[in-house]
Short mmCIF file of C-alpha atoms in Angstrom, two decimals:
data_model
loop_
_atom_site.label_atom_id
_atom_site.label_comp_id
_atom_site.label_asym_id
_atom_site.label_seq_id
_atom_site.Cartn_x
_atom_site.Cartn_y
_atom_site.Cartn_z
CA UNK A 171 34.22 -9.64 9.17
CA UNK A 172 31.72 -11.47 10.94
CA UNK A 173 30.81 -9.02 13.07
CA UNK A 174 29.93 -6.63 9.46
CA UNK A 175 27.72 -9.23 8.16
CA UNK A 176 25.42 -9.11 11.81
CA UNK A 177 25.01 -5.41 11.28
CA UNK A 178 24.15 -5.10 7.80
CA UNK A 179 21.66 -8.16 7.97
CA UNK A 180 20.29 -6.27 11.32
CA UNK A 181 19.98 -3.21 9.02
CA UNK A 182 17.86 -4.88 6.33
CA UNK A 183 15.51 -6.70 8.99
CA UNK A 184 14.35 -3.17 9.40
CA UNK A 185 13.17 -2.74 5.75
CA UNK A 186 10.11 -4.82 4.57
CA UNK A 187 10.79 -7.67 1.75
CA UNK A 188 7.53 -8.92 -0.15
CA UNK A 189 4.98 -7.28 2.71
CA UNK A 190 1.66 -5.89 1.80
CA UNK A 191 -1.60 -5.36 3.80
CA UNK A 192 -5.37 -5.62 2.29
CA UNK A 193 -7.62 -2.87 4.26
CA UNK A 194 -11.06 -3.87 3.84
CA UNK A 195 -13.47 -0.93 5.46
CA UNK A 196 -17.08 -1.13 5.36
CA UNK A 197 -19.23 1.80 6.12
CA UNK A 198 -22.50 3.64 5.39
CA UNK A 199 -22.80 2.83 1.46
CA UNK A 200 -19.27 2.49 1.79
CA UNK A 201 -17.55 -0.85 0.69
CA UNK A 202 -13.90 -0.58 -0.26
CA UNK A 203 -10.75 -2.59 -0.54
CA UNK A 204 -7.64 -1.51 -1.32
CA UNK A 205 -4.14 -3.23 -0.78
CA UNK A 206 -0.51 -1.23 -0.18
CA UNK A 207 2.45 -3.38 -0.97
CA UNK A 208 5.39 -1.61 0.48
CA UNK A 209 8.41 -0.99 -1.67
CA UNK A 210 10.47 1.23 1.04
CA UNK A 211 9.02 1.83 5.03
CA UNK A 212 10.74 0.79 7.42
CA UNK A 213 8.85 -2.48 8.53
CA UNK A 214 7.28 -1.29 11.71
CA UNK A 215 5.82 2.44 10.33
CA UNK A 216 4.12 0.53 7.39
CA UNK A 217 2.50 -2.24 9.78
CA UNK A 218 1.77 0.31 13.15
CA UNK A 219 0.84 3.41 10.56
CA UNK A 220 0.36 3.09 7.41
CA UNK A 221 -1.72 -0.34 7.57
CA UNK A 222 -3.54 1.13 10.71
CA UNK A 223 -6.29 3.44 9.45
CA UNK A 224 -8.59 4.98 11.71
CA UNK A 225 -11.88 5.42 10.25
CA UNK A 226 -14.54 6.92 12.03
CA UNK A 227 -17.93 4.84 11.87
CA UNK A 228 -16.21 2.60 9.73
CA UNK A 229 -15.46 -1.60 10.78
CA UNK A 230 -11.86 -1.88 8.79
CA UNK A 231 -10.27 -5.30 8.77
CA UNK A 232 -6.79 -5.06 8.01
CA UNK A 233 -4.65 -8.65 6.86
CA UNK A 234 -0.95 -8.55 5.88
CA UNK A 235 0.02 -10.69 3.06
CA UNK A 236 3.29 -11.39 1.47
CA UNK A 237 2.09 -9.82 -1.82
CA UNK A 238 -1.36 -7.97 -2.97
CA UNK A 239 -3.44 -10.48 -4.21
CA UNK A 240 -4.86 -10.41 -7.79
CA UNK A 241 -8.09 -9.22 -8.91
CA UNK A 242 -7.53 -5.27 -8.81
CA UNK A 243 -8.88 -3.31 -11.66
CA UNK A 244 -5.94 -0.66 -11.11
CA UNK A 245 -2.64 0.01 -9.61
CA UNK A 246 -1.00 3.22 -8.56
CA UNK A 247 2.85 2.07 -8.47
CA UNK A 248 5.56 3.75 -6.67
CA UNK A 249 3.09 5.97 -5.16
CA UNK A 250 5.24 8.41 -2.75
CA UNK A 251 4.03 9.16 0.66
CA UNK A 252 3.19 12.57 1.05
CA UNK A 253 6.20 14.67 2.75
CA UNK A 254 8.27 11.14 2.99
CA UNK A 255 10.65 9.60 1.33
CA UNK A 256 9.29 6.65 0.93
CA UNK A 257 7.14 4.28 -1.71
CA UNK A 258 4.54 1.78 -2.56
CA UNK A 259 2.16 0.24 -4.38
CA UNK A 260 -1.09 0.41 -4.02
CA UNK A 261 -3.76 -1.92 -5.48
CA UNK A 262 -7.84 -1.22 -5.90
CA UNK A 263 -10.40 -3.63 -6.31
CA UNK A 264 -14.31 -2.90 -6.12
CA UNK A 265 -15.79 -0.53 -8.84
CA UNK A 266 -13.52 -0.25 -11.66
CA UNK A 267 -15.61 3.40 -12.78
CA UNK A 268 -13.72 4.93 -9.45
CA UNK A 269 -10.37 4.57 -12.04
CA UNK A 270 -11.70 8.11 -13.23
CA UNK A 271 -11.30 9.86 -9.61
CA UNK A 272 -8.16 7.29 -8.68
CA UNK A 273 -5.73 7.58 -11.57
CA UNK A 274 -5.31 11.17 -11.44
CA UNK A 275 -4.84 10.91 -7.38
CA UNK A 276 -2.31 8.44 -8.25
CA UNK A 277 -0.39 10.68 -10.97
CA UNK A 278 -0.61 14.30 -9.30
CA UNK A 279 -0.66 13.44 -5.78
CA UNK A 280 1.35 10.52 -5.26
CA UNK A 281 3.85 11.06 -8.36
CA UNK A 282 2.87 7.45 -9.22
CA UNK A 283 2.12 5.65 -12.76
CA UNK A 284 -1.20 4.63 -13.02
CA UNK A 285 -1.37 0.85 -14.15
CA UNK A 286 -5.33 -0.28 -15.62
CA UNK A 287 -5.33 -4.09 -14.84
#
């Protein structure tokens, strides 16, 4: 019995619980920050991949955070991860006009629900 309870809790340390990361990248005219809470990557894909942008001729600071924090003017939840099988939530802050070129990403691309905050 013991020995079931080792492998299931080994199975859910793989699986991130109440993990997000706030990408901050700074460019030419460029300013934007955007936080991904994950809802369902495996732990070390969302922190080594999907928290890991490479940006040409960008500086990106990336910070992981138990939650997103608040202050976002929009939210694309459940956002799906193109050709995965796997979700999250992603939160925008910066210039609330960019709603108007986000929210439809959100809905047709990522088969998320838009969320105006």
């Amino acid at each position: 019995m013991r020995s079931i309870a080792v492998v299931l809790l080994l199975g859910l340390a793989g699986q991130a619980w109440g993990e997000a990361c706030v990408i901050h990248s700074q460019g030419n005219q460029v300013d934007v920050k955007i936080c991904q809470q994950n809802r369902s990557i495996p732990a070390n894909l969302f922190r080594g991949g999907f928290c890991a942008p490479q940006l040409q001729g960008q500086k990106v600071e990336v910070s992981f955070v138990e939650q997103c924090p608040s202050g976002a003017f929009g939210e694309c939840r459940n956002a799906r991860v193109g050709g995965t099988p796997y979700q999250q939530d992603i939160f925008y802050y910066g210039v609330e006009t960019d709603a108007r070129y986000l929210k439809p990403a959100c809905e047709q691309q990522s088969k998320g629900v838009w969320m105006a905050r």
